[in-house]
Coordinates of C-alpha atoms in Angstrom, one line a residue:
Chain A
X1 CA -55.3 9.8 -29.5
X2 CA -55.9 5.7 -30.2
X3 CA -58.4 3.9 -27.6
X4 CA -57.5 0.3 -26.2
X5 CA -60.7 -3.1 -26.3
X6 CA -60.2 -5.5 -24.2
X7 CA -62.4 -9.3 -25.2
X8 CA -62.1 -11.7 -22.2
X9 CA -63.3 -14.0 -22.7
X10 CA -63.6 -17.4 -20.9
X11 CA -60.4 -19.0 -23.6
X12 CA -59.4 -16.1 -24.6
X13 CA -58.5 -12.7 -23.8
X14 CA -57.9 -10.2 -27.4
X15 CA -57.4 -6.5 -27.0
X16 CA -57.0 -4.4 -29.4
X17 CA -56.0 -0.7 -30.5
X18 CA -58.4 1.3 -32.1
X19 CA -58.2 4.2 -33.6
X20 CA -61.1 6.9 -34.1
X21 CA -62.8 5.4 -36.4
X22 CA -63.0 1.9 -35.1
X23 CA -60.3 0.4 -37.1
X24 CA -58.1 -2.3 -35.3
X25 CA -54.7 -2.0 -35.8
X26 CA -53.4 -4.3 -34.1
X27 CA -54.8 -7.1 -32.2
X28 CA -52.7 -9.1 -30.0
X29 CA -55.0 -12.2 -27.6
X30 CA -53.4 -15.2 -25.6
X31 CA -55.6 -17.9 -24.0
X32 CA -57.4 -16.9 -20.2
X33 CA -56.6 -20.5 -18.6
X34 CA -59.4 -19.5 -16.6
X35 CA -57.9 -21.7 -14.2
X36 CA -55.5 -18.9 -12.7
X37 CA -55.6 -16.2 -10.3
X38 CA -57.5 -12.9 -11.0
X39 CA -54.2 -11.2 -11.0
X40 CA -52.9 -13.4 -13.1
X41 CA -55.0 -12.8 -16.4
X42 CA -55.6 -9.4 -15.3
X43 CA -51.4 -8.9 -15.1
X44 CA -51.1 -10.5 -18.9
X45 CA -54.4 -8.1 -20.2
X46 CA -51.8 -5.5 -19.6
X47 CA -48.7 -6.9 -20.9
X48 CA -51.9 -6.9 -23.7
X49 CA -52.5 -3.3 -23.9
X50 CA -48.5 -2.4 -24.0
X51 CA -47.4 -5.0 -26.2
X52 CA -50.8 -3.8 -29.1
X53 CA -48.6 0.0 -28.8
X54 CA -45.6 -2.2 -29.8
X55 CA -47.0 -3.3 -32.3
X56 CA -48.7 -0.1 -33.9
X57 CA -45.4 1.7 -32.9
X58 CA -47.4 3.9 -30.1
X59 CA -47.3 4.4 -26.7
X60 CA -49.2 4.7 -23.8
X61 CA -49.6 8.4 -23.5
X62 CA -51.0 7.7 -27.7
X63 CA -53.8 6.3 -25.2
X64 CA -57.4 7.5 -24.1
X65 CA -58.6 5.4 -23.2
X66 CA -59.2 1.3 -22.2
X67 CA -61.9 -0.4 -21.7
X68 CA -62.6 -4.3 -20.6
X69 CA -65.0 -6.3 -21.9
X70 CA -65.6 -9.6 -19.6
X71 CA -68.2 -11.8 -19.0
X72 CA -70.4 -12.6 -16.1
X73 CA -71.9 -8.7 -14.2
X74 CA -69.3 -6.0 -14.5
X75 CA -70.4 -3.3 -12.2
X76 CA -69.8 -0.2 -14.8
X77 CA -70.5 2.7 -12.6
X78 CA -67.5 0.8 -9.8
X79 CA -65.7 -1.2 -12.4
X80 CA -66.0 -3.9 -10.6
X81 CA -66.3 -7.1 -11.9
X82 CA -68.1 -9.2 -9.7
X83 CA -68.9 -12.1 -10.4
X84 CA -68.0 -14.8 -13.5
X85 CA -69.5 -17.8 -13.6
X86 CA -66.0 -20.0 -15.8
X87 CA -63.3 -16.8 -14.3
X88 CA -61.5 -16.6 -10.5
X89 CA -63.3 -13.2 -10.7
X90 CA -65.5 -11.8 -8.0
X91 CA -66.0 -8.6 -7.0
X92 CA -62.2 -7.6 -8.2
X93 CA -61.7 -3.8 -9.5
X94 CA -60.7 -4.6 -12.8
X95 CA -60.4 -1.4 -13.9
X96 CA -58.5 0.0 -10.8
X97 CA -55.8 -2.6 -11.9
X98 CA -55.6 -2.3 -15.7
X99 CA -55.4 2.1 -14.5
X100 CA -52.5 1.8 -12.0
X101 CA -50.5 -0.2 -14.4
X102 CA -50.5 1.4 -17.3
X103 CA -51.4 4.8 -16.6
X104 CA -54.4 4.8 -18.2
X105 CA -56.9 7.4 -15.7
X106 CA -59.8 6.3 -18.3
X107 CA -60.6 2.8 -17.7
X108 CA -64.1 1.5 -18.2
X109 CA -66.1 -2.0 -17.8
X110 CA -68.9 -3.5 -19.5
X111 CA -70.1 -7.0 -19.7
X112 CA -69.3 -8.7 -23.1
X113 CA -72.1 -9.4 -25.4
X114 CA -73.4 -5.3 -23.8
X115 CA -69.4 -4.1 -25.1
X116 CA -70.6 -6.6 -28.7
X117 CA -73.3 -5.0 -29.3
X118 CA -72.0 -1.3 -28.5
X119 CA -69.7 -2.3 -31.2
X120 CA -71.9 -3.8 -34.0
X121 CA -73.8 -0.6 -33.8
X122 CA -70.0 2.2 -33.8
X123 CA -69.0 0.0 -36.5
X124 CA -71.0 -2.1 -37.4
X125 CA -75.0 -4.0 -38.5
X126 CA -76.3 -1.2 -36.3
X127 CA -73.2 2.2 -37.4
X128 CA -74.9 5.4 -37.4
X129 CA -78.0 3.9 -35.5
X130 CA -79.1 5.2 -32.3
X131 CA -81.0 2.1 -30.9
X132 CA -80.8 -0.5 -31.3
X133 CA -80.4 -4.4 -30.2
X134 CA -77.2 -7.7 -30.3
X135 CA -78.5 -10.3 -30.5
X136 CA -75.9 -13.8 -30.7
X137 CA -77.6 -16.7 -31.3
X138 CA -74.1 -18.9 -29.8
X139 CA -74.7 -22.3 -27.5
X140 CA -76.6 -19.9 -25.5
X141 CA -78.4 -16.6 -27.1
X142 CA -77.3 -13.7 -25.2
X143 CA -78.3 -10.1 -26.0
X144 CA -77.2 -6.8 -25.9
X145 CA -79.7 -3.2 -26.0
X146 CA -78.6 0.2 -27.2
X147 CA -80.3 3.6 -26.0
X148 CA -79.5 7.0 -27.6
X149 CA -75.7 5.3 -28.2
X150 CA -75.9 4.1 -24.3
X151 CA -75.9 0.2 -23.5
X152 CA -78.4 -1.0 -21.8
X153 CA -77.4 -1.9 -17.9
X154 CA -80.1 -1.4 -15.0
X155 CA -79.3 -1.2 -12.3
X156 CA -77.5 -4.8 -11.0
X157 CA -75.7 -5.2 -14.5
X158 CA -77.7 -7.7 -15.1
X159 CA -80.3 -6.2 -17.3
X160 CA -80.2 -7.8 -21.4
X161 CA -80.1 -11.0 -20.2
X162 CA -83.1 -11.5 -23.4
X163 CA -81.8 -15.4 -24.3
X164 CA -83.3 -15.1 -21.0
X165 CA -87.2 -14.2 -21.6
X166 CA -89.8 -16.6 -21.7
X167 CA -91.9 -17.0 -24.1
X168 CA -93.0 -20.9 -24.1
X169 CA -94.6 -20.4 -20.5
X170 CA -93.7 -24.2 -18.7
X171 CA -91.5 -25.6 -22.1
X172 CA -87.7 -26.6 -22.7
X173 CA -85.8 -26.2 -19.4
X174 CA -83.4 -23.4 -20.3
X175 CA -79.1 -23.3 -18.7
X176 CA -80.1 -20.6 -16.5
X177 CA -83.6 -23.3 -14.4
X178 CA -86.4 -21.5 -15.8
X179 CA -88.6 -23.4 -18.5
X180 CA -89.3 -22.2 -21.8
X181 CA -87.2 -19.1 -22.1
X182 CA -85.9 -18.0 -25.5
X183 CA -82.7 -19.6 -25.8
X184 CA -84.1 -22.6 -24.9
X185 CA -85.5 -22.8 -28.2
X186 CA -82.9 -20.3 -30.1
X187 CA -79.8 -20.8 -29.4
X188 CA -77.7 -23.7 -31.7
X189 CA -77.7 -25.0 -28.8
X190 CA -81.4 -26.1 -28.8
X191 CA -81.0 -26.5 -32.6
X192 CA -78.9 -29.4 -32.5
X193 CA -81.5 -31.1 -29.9
X194 CA -84.3 -30.2 -32.2
X195 CA -83.1 -32.1 -34.7
X196 CA -81.9 -34.8 -33.5
X197 CA -85.7 -35.3 -31.7
X198 CA -86.0 -35.1 -35.2
X199 CA -84.8 -37.2 -36.4
X200 CA -85.5 -40.0 -33.6
X201 CA -89.7 -38.7 -34.3
X202 CA -88.6 -40.0 -38.1
X203 CA -86.9 -42.9 -36.9
X204 CA -89.6 -43.7 -35.1
X205 CA -91.7 -43.6 -38.1
X206 CA -89.9 -45.4 -40.5
X207 CA -89.3 -42.1 -42.5
X208 CA -86.4 -41.4 -44.1
X209 CA -84.2 -37.7 -43.3
X210 CA -81.0 -37.6 -44.9
X211 CA -79.2 -36.1 -41.1
X212 CA -79.8 -39.5 -39.7
X213 CA -76.2 -40.6 -42.2
X214 CA -75.0 -37.2 -40.1
X215 CA -72.5 -38.5 -37.8
X216 CA -72.0 -35.7 -36.4
X217 CA -75.5 -33.5 -35.7
X218 CA -74.4 -29.5 -35.5
X219 CA -76.1 -26.3 -35.7
X220 CA -75.6 -26.6 -39.7
X221 CA -77.5 -30.0 -40.4
X222 CA -80.9 -29.3 -40.2
X223 CA -80.3 -26.3 -42.7
X224 CA -77.8 -28.2 -45.4
X225 CA -80.4 -31.2 -44.8
X226 CA -83.4 -27.8 -46.1
X227 CA -80.9 -26.8 -48.7
X228 CA -81.4 -30.4 -50.5
X229 CA -85.2 -30.8 -50.3
X230 CA -84.4 -33.4 -47.0
X231 CA -88.5 -32.7 -45.7
X232 CA -87.6 -33.6 -41.8
X233 CA -84.7 -31.4 -42.2
X234 CA -86.7 -28.2 -43.7
X235 CA -89.7 -28.8 -40.5
X236 CA -86.5 -28.6 -38.1
X237 CA -86.3 -25.8 -40.2
X238 CA -88.7 -23.8 -39.4
X239 CA -89.1 -24.8 -36.7
X240 CA -86.6 -23.3 -35.6
X241 CA -87.3 -20.0 -37.9
X242 CA -90.6 -19.2 -36.2
X243 CA -89.4 -19.0 -32.6
X244 CA -86.6 -16.6 -33.0
X245 CA -89.3 -15.1 -34.9
X246 CA -91.3 -15.2 -32.6
X247 CA -88.5 -13.5 -29.5
X248 CA -86.9 -10.6 -31.9
X249 CA -90.9 -9.4 -32.6
X250 CA -90.9 -9.8 -28.4
X251 CA -88.1 -7.1 -28.7
X252 CA -89.5 -4.7 -31.8
X253 CA -92.3 -4.8 -29.3
X254 CA -90.5 -3.7 -26.6
X255 CA -87.8 -2.0 -27.7
X256 CA -88.2 -0.4 -31.5
X257 CA -84.8 -0.6 -31.8
X258 CA -83.6 0.8 -35.2
X259 CA -81.5 -2.1 -35.8
X260 CA -81.5 -5.8 -34.4
X261 CA -78.3 -7.7 -35.7
X262 CA -78.5 -11.0 -35.2
X263 CA -74.4 -12.3 -34.1
X264 CA -72.4 -16.1 -33.7
X265 CA -72.9 -20.0 -35.1
X266 CA -76.3 -19.6 -36.7
X267 CA -75.8 -15.5 -38.4
X268 CA -73.7 -17.7 -40.1
X269 CA -76.5 -18.7 -42.7
X270 CA -76.2 -15.3 -43.9
X271 CA -79.0 -13.4 -45.4
X272 CA -80.7 -17.0 -46.0
X273 CA -81.4 -16.3 -41.7
X274 CA -82.7 -12.6 -41.7
X275 CA -85.3 -12.9 -45.1
X276 CA -86.9 -16.2 -44.1
X277 CA -87.0 -14.6 -40.2
X278 CA -88.2 -11.1 -41.5
X279 CA -92.4 -12.1 -42.9
X280 CA -92.5 -13.2 -39.2
X281 CA -90.8 -10.2 -38.1
X282 CA -92.9 -7.8 -39.9
X283 CA -96.4 -10.1 -39.9
X284 CA -96.6 -10.2 -35.7
X285 CA -95.4 -7.0 -34.1
X286 CA -97.6 -4.1 -32.9
X287 CA -98.2 -1.5 -34.5
X288 CA -97.7 -3.3 -37.5
X289 CA -100.1 -1.4 -40.3
X290 CA -98.5 1.5 -38.7
X291 CA -95.5 1.9 -37.1
X292 CA -91.9 2.0 -39.5
X293 CA -89.7 -1.2 -39.0
X294 CA -86.8 -2.0 -37.7
X295 CA -84.0 -3.5 -40.2
X296 CA -83.0 -7.0 -39.3
X297 CA -79.0 -8.2 -39.7
X298 CA -76.6 -10.3 -40.2
X299 CA -73.8 -8.9 -37.0
X300 CA -70.9 -7.6 -39.0
X301 CA -68.6 -8.3 -36.6
X302 CA -68.2 -11.1 -35.8
X303 CA -65.3 -11.1 -33.1
X304 CA -63.5 -8.3 -33.4
X305 CA -67.5 -6.5 -32.2
X306 CA -66.3 -6.9 -28.1
X307 CA -62.6 -4.5 -28.6
X308 CA -64.4 -2.1 -30.4
X309 CA -67.2 -2.3 -28.4
X310 CA -65.4 -2.0 -25.3
X311 CA -63.1 0.2 -27.0
X312 CA -65.6 2.7 -27.8
X313 CA -67.2 2.4 -24.1
Chain B
X1 CA -92.7 28.6 -11.8
X2 CA -95.6 25.6 -12.5
X3 CA -95.7 22.8 -15.2
X4 CA -99.1 22.0 -17.0
X5 CA -99.2 18.2 -17.8
X6 CA -102.6 17.1 -20.1
X7 CA -104.4 13.7 -19.8
X8 CA -105.8 13.3 -23.3
X9 CA -107.9 9.8 -22.7
X10 CA -110.7 8.8 -24.4
X11 CA -113.5 9.2 -22.5
X12 CA -111.7 12.6 -20.5
X13 CA -109.4 14.8 -21.2
X14 CA -108.4 16.1 -18.5
X15 CA -105.6 18.5 -17.3
X16 CA -103.2 19.8 -14.1
X17 CA -101.6 22.9 -12.4
X18 CA -98.5 21.6 -11.1
X19 CA -96.2 22.4 -9.0
X20 CA -92.2 21.8 -8.2
X21 CA -93.3 19.3 -5.8
X22 CA -95.4 16.9 -7.8
X23 CA -98.4 17.9 -6.9
X24 CA -101.1 18.5 -8.7
X25 CA -102.7 22.2 -7.5
X26 CA -105.6 23.0 -9.7
X27 CA -106.8 20.1 -12.0
X28 CA -110.0 20.8 -14.4
X29 CA -111.2 18.8 -16.8
X30 CA -114.1 17.9 -20.0
X31 CA -115.6 14.7 -21.5
X32 CA -113.2 14.0 -25.0
X33 CA -116.2 12.9 -27.2
X34 CA -114.0 11.8 -29.8
X35 CA -116.7 11.9 -33.1
X36 CA -115.8 15.6 -32.1
X37 CA -113.0 16.7 -34.9
X38 CA -108.8 16.8 -33.8
X39 CA -109.2 20.8 -33.8
X40 CA -112.1 20.5 -31.1
X41 CA -110.6 17.8 -28.0
X42 CA -107.4 20.2 -28.9
X43 CA -109.2 23.6 -27.8
X44 CA -111.1 22.1 -25.4
X45 CA -107.1 21.4 -24.4
X46 CA -105.8 24.8 -24.2
X47 CA -109.2 25.7 -22.9
X48 CA -107.7 23.7 -19.8
X49 CA -104.8 24.8 -20.1
X50 CA -106.2 29.0 -19.0
X51 CA -109.0 27.0 -16.5
X52 CA -106.4 25.1 -14.5
X53 CA -104.2 28.8 -14.6
X54 CA -106.9 30.5 -13.2
X55 CA -108.3 28.1 -10.4
X56 CA -105.2 28.7 -8.5
X57 CA -105.0 32.4 -9.1
X58 CA -101.6 31.6 -11.7
X59 CA -102.0 33.0 -15.0
X60 CA -99.9 31.4 -18.0
X61 CA -97.3 33.2 -18.1
X62 CA -96.5 31.4 -14.8
X63 CA -96.3 28.0 -17.2
X64 CA -93.4 27.1 -17.8
X65 CA -94.0 24.2 -19.4
X66 CA -96.8 22.3 -21.2
X67 CA -96.9 18.6 -21.3
X68 CA -99.4 16.1 -23.0
X69 CA -100.3 12.5 -22.6
X70 CA -101.6 10.4 -25.4
X71 CA -102.7 7.4 -26.4
X72 CA -101.9 6.2 -29.1
X73 CA -97.7 7.2 -31.3
X74 CA -97.2 10.4 -30.3
X75 CA -94.0 11.2 -31.4
X76 CA -92.3 13.1 -29.3
X77 CA -89.3 15.1 -31.7
X78 CA -91.6 16.7 -34.0
X79 CA -94.3 16.5 -31.6
X80 CA -97.5 15.2 -32.9
X81 CA -100.3 12.5 -32.9
X82 CA -98.8 10.8 -35.0
X83 CA -102.1 7.5 -34.8
X84 CA -104.9 7.3 -32.1
X85 CA -107.0 4.1 -32.2
X86 CA -110.4 5.9 -30.5
X87 CA -109.7 9.2 -31.3
X88 CA -110.3 11.6 -34.4
X89 CA -105.3 12.6 -34.1
X90 CA -104.0 11.7 -37.5
X91 CA -100.3 13.5 -37.8
X92 CA -101.4 16.2 -35.2
X93 CA -99.1 18.3 -34.1
X94 CA -100.9 19.3 -30.3
X95 CA -97.7 20.4 -29.2
X96 CA -97.4 23.6 -32.3
X97 CA -101.3 23.6 -31.4
X98 CA -101.5 24.0 -28.4
X99 CA -97.6 26.7 -28.4
X100 CA -99.7 29.4 -30.0
X101 CA -102.6 29.1 -28.4
X102 CA -101.0 29.6 -24.8
X103 CA -97.2 31.4 -25.8
X104 CA -95.8 29.4 -23.7
X105 CA -92.5 27.5 -26.1
X106 CA -92.2 24.2 -24.4
X107 CA -95.2 21.9 -25.2
X108 CA -93.6 18.2 -25.6
X109 CA -95.7 14.8 -26.3
X110 CA -96.1 11.5 -25.0
X111 CA -97.8 9.0 -24.7
X112 CA -100.4 8.0 -22.0
X113 CA -98.3 4.7 -20.1
X114 CA -95.2 6.2 -20.7
X115 CA -96.3 9.4 -18.9
X116 CA -97.4 7.5 -16.7
X117 CA -94.5 5.5 -15.7
X118 CA -93.1 8.2 -15.3
X119 CA -94.8 10.3 -13.3
X120 CA -94.8 7.4 -10.6
X121 CA -90.9 7.1 -11.0
X122 CA -91.0 11.4 -9.9
X123 CA -93.2 11.5 -7.4
X124 CA -95.2 7.8 -7.1
X125 CA -93.7 3.8 -6.2
X126 CA -90.3 3.6 -8.0
X127 CA -89.5 7.6 -6.6
X128 CA -85.5 8.7 -6.7
X129 CA -84.8 5.4 -8.8
X130 CA -83.1 6.2 -12.2
X131 CA -84.4 3.2 -13.9
X132 CA -88.4 1.9 -12.8
X133 CA -90.7 0.2 -15.2
X134 CA -94.7 0.8 -14.5
X135 CA -97.1 -2.2 -15.3
X136 CA -100.8 -1.8 -15.8
X137 CA -103.4 -4.2 -15.3
X138 CA -106.4 -3.0 -16.6
X139 CA -108.2 -3.6 -20.7
X140 CA -105.4 -4.5 -21.5
X141 CA -101.5 -5.0 -20.5
X142 CA -100.2 -1.4 -20.8
X143 CA -96.6 -0.5 -19.7
X144 CA -93.8 2.2 -19.3
X145 CA -90.2 1.8 -19.5
X146 CA -87.5 4.8 -17.6
X147 CA -84.3 3.8 -18.3
X148 CA -81.4 7.0 -16.1
X149 CA -84.8 9.4 -16.1
X150 CA -85.4 9.4 -19.6
X151 CA -89.0 7.3 -21.4
X152 CA -87.9 4.3 -23.3
X153 CA -90.3 5.4 -27.3
X154 CA -88.4 3.5 -30.0
X155 CA -87.2 4.7 -33.0
X156 CA -91.2 4.4 -33.7
X157 CA -92.7 5.6 -30.9
X158 CA -94.2 2.1 -30.0
X159 CA -91.7 1.1 -28.0
X160 CA -92.3 -0.1 -24.7
X161 CA -95.2 -2.9 -25.6
X162 CA -94.8 -5.7 -22.8
X163 CA -97.8 -6.3 -22.2
X164 CA -97.1 -7.6 -26.1
X165 CA -94.7 -9.7 -25.8
X166 CA -95.5 -13.2 -26.3
X167 CA -95.3 -15.5 -23.8
X168 CA -97.3 -18.6 -24.4
X169 CA -96.2 -19.7 -28.0
X170 CA -99.5 -20.0 -29.8
X171 CA -101.6 -19.5 -27.1
X172 CA -104.5 -17.5 -26.3
X173 CA -105.4 -14.5 -29.1
X174 CA -104.3 -10.9 -27.8
X175 CA -106.2 -8.1 -29.2
X176 CA -104.0 -7.4 -30.7
X177 CA -103.6 -10.3 -33.5
X178 CA -100.0 -12.4 -31.5
X179 CA -101.3 -15.7 -30.6
X180 CA -99.8 -16.2 -26.9
X181 CA -98.9 -12.4 -25.8
X182 CA -99.0 -11.7 -21.6
X183 CA -102.1 -9.4 -22.1
X184 CA -104.2 -12.6 -23.6
X185 CA -103.1 -13.8 -19.7
X186 CA -102.3 -11.4 -17.7
X187 CA -105.3 -8.1 -18.1
X188 CA -108.4 -7.7 -16.0
X189 CA -110.3 -8.7 -19.3
X190 CA -107.5 -12.2 -19.1
X191 CA -108.2 -13.0 -15.3
X192 CA -112.3 -12.4 -16.2
X193 CA -111.9 -15.0 -19.3
X194 CA -110.1 -17.6 -17.0
X195 CA -112.9 -17.0 -13.9
X196 CA -115.0 -18.2 -16.5
X197 CA -113.7 -20.7 -18.1
X198 CA -113.5 -22.8 -14.5
X199 CA -116.9 -22.2 -14.2
X200 CA -117.0 -23.9 -16.7
X201 CA -114.8 -26.6 -16.0
X202 CA -116.4 -27.2 -12.8
X203 CA -119.9 -26.8 -14.0
X204 CA -119.2 -29.0 -16.1
X205 CA -117.8 -31.4 -13.9
X206 CA -120.7 -31.4 -10.9
X207 CA -118.2 -29.4 -9.1
X208 CA -119.1 -26.4 -7.1
X209 CA -117.7 -23.6 -6.5
X210 CA -119.5 -20.3 -5.5
X211 CA -118.4 -17.8 -8.7
X212 CA -120.9 -20.0 -9.6
X213 CA -123.7 -17.9 -8.2
X214 CA -122.2 -14.5 -9.4
X215 CA -124.7 -12.6 -11.3
X216 CA -121.7 -11.2 -13.1
X217 CA -118.1 -12.1 -13.4
X218 CA -115.4 -9.5 -12.7
X219 CA -112.2 -9.0 -12.1
X220 CA -112.5 -10.0 -8.2
X221 CA -114.6 -12.5 -8.9
X222 CA -111.6 -14.7 -8.5
X223 CA -110.1 -12.7 -6.3
X224 CA -113.1 -12.7 -3.8
X225 CA -114.7 -16.6 -3.8
X226 CA -110.4 -17.7 -2.9
X227 CA -110.3 -15.1 0.2
X228 CA -114.1 -17.3 1.1
X229 CA -111.8 -20.5 0.6
X230 CA -113.2 -21.5 -2.7
X231 CA -111.1 -24.6 -4.1
X232 CA -112.5 -22.4 -8.0
X233 CA -111.3 -19.5 -7.2
X234 CA -107.8 -20.3 -5.7
X235 CA -107.4 -22.9 -8.8
X236 CA -107.7 -19.3 -11.3
X237 CA -105.5 -16.6 -9.3
X238 CA -102.5 -19.1 -9.0
X239 CA -102.9 -19.6 -12.6
X240 CA -104.1 -15.7 -12.9
X241 CA -100.5 -14.7 -10.7
X242 CA -98.2 -17.1 -12.6
X243 CA -98.4 -15.6 -15.8
X244 CA -98.8 -12.2 -14.7
X245 CA -95.1 -14.4 -12.8
X246 CA -93.2 -14.7 -16.1
X247 CA -94.3 -11.5 -17.4
X248 CA -93.0 -9.6 -14.8
X249 CA -89.8 -12.0 -14.7
X250 CA -88.8 -11.4 -18.8
X251 CA -88.8 -7.6 -17.4
X252 CA -86.4 -8.3 -14.2
X253 CA -84.0 -10.3 -16.6
X254 CA -84.1 -7.6 -20.0
X255 CA -84.1 -4.8 -17.8
X256 CA -83.3 -5.0 -14.1
X257 CA -85.2 -2.2 -13.2
X258 CA -85.0 -0.7 -9.4
X259 CA -88.8 -0.3 -9.0
X260 CA -91.6 -2.3 -11.0
X261 CA -94.8 -0.8 -10.4
X262 CA -97.5 -2.2 -10.8
X263 CA -101.1 0.1 -11.7
X264 CA -104.5 -0.2 -13.4
X265 CA -107.2 -2.1 -11.8
X266 CA -105.8 -5.2 -10.5
X267 CA -103.2 -3.6 -8.4
X268 CA -106.6 -3.0 -6.5
X269 CA -106.0 -6.3 -4.9
X270 CA -102.9 -4.8 -3.4
X271 CA -100.2 -5.5 -0.7
X272 CA -101.9 -10.0 -0.9
X273 CA -100.6 -9.5 -4.7
X274 CA -97.2 -8.2 -4.2
X275 CA -96.4 -10.7 -0.8
X276 CA -97.9 -13.7 -4.0
X277 CA -95.7 -12.9 -6.5
X278 CA -92.8 -11.8 -5.9
X279 CA -91.1 -15.3 -4.3
X280 CA -92.0 -16.4 -8.0
X281 CA -90.0 -13.8 -9.8
X282 CA -87.8 -13.2 -7.3
X283 CA -86.7 -17.9 -7.5
X284 CA -86.5 -17.0 -11.6
X285 CA -85.1 -14.2 -12.6
X286 CA -81.5 -14.8 -14.0
X287 CA -78.8 -14.7 -12.6
X288 CA -80.6 -14.6 -8.9
X289 CA -77.7 -16.2 -6.7
X290 CA -75.3 -13.3 -7.2
X291 CA -77.3 -10.0 -8.9
X292 CA -79.6 -6.9 -6.6
X293 CA -83.6 -7.0 -7.3
X294 CA -85.6 -5.8 -7.9
X295 CA -88.8 -4.4 -6.0
X296 CA -92.3 -5.0 -7.3
X297 CA -95.0 -1.8 -5.9
X298 CA -98.8 -1.0 -6.0
X299 CA -98.6 2.6 -8.1
X300 CA -98.9 4.9 -6.0
X301 CA -100.7 8.1 -7.9
X302 CA -103.4 6.2 -9.7
X303 CA -105.1 8.3 -12.1
X304 CA -102.5 11.7 -12.1
X305 CA -100.3 9.7 -13.1
X306 CA -100.6 10.9 -16.1
X307 CA -101.0 14.0 -15.5
X308 CA -97.8 14.4 -13.7
X309 CA -96.4 12.6 -15.5
X310 CA -97.0 15.0 -18.1
X311 CA -96.0 17.9 -16.8
X312 CA -92.8 15.9 -15.8
X313 CA -92.0 15.4 -19.5

């Protein structure tokens, strides 16, 4: 039997046919066009489910289950997408909708960050573990927590919002309205803000940095400058790493997961990011003298994590 | 059938015979005398198990299971107390020890803060819920997390250390060696420190506070002063509440539990503490416009939580 994973995003709907080894056999996608109605978007999800079956020469009767990963509040019990910020869904029962149109009775729903964490747990950086955490360092800081092989959703299905843990009381304003959230210090957006602030600080002090010569400031600007022995770049990178390590150490102390995997744009820095973080986390974590240590890894599945995780629901 | 719960503390060993309604029928205790060997302390645990049976006119054959709540690192899988700070236990298999001497085959182990959280979940403030968090505001800030009726331990059995989540980067020094932990702002110890600092601040400024007339500063000093309309007392209390709410909101965003219960000395403030915290938590929590809200309650079982939770393991 095969499984289907649906990754519903604000830009694209990506659907994959997945085999029992968590390998994606066929993948298809369509633009989400989020200005449309919920039903129109859901119809495209259904159409893509049939497309991936056809693409593999299979029929829907070969599919044991379908999983949908959605942004926003995904009620895993009822199958409803309760609320999404950028999509029209409001208390829309996507599971029932897909069930009726595919004939597949086993249709499940999860939040997209949580599904990606499950994907990494079953087939990626945390494969073989029963407890793991995935952190996505992108526009925001997303989180997904797997405990005993299951997604932590909380009773309101909004759990696992690790990016919205305050690490600096009364600190920088976060997109969620709180001040001092981890996201406000460890997202790619935050890294860009810190880079801009440093360039301005150097400019005012009449000090030179190669970062001020960049036309466009990105999450890579400071890292590239540091590697070119630029002092300002090094200062930004070290501050960023310090904040990132603070949140990661909190997660270790709270969950003691076997693996924390890092995804999203910033994780493109690869092993050097891990090497910079690990000494800070290990030296600060609770019970450091006696407890086993969590592994810190770069996520492995990239954009496929959502599809593979959804299929594993 | 009956169950036995053992609460092994640094000062006392308390053991209770518990019925199927989670009521303690008989309770006995002995001083721990932590300078003794592990075996001597364990022998007292066994002796107390027999005592509570006798006290209820029952025999050990009426006991279905025994649970032990221990400080430190409690390996729930192996039954070993791996490490305790104030007791002699080092990789001591308390479960096997008790099993052999009581003939009860089902003997389980948990960390004491976690067992207390389970106690509140099965018979106290969080009764009837499947996900809850208990926070103890005492000398430190202890935490226990229950998800789907099970204790969150993490793979190293040191999980759930919610007090050691940094909420103020580079802030006050914590007992664990990190700076800015929630414990350093929300324990009774922290409240006393904040009270002392405020008295000193007022003294230097030549301002009056009734708190400076107290012979002994306790966790209650600021609260009592506030109720007597003392400005300095109000300032301390409001700062304390603000820090406490920051950590609690983090916990809501991370776990979205149905109930958070507050125990320990500071929780003696009762409903007024809840009433002060709740507006702050609700106004800051993630998804506040759409998500269901966690309840905040005072813990109900007091010192019995550990026994009842251990018996429920």
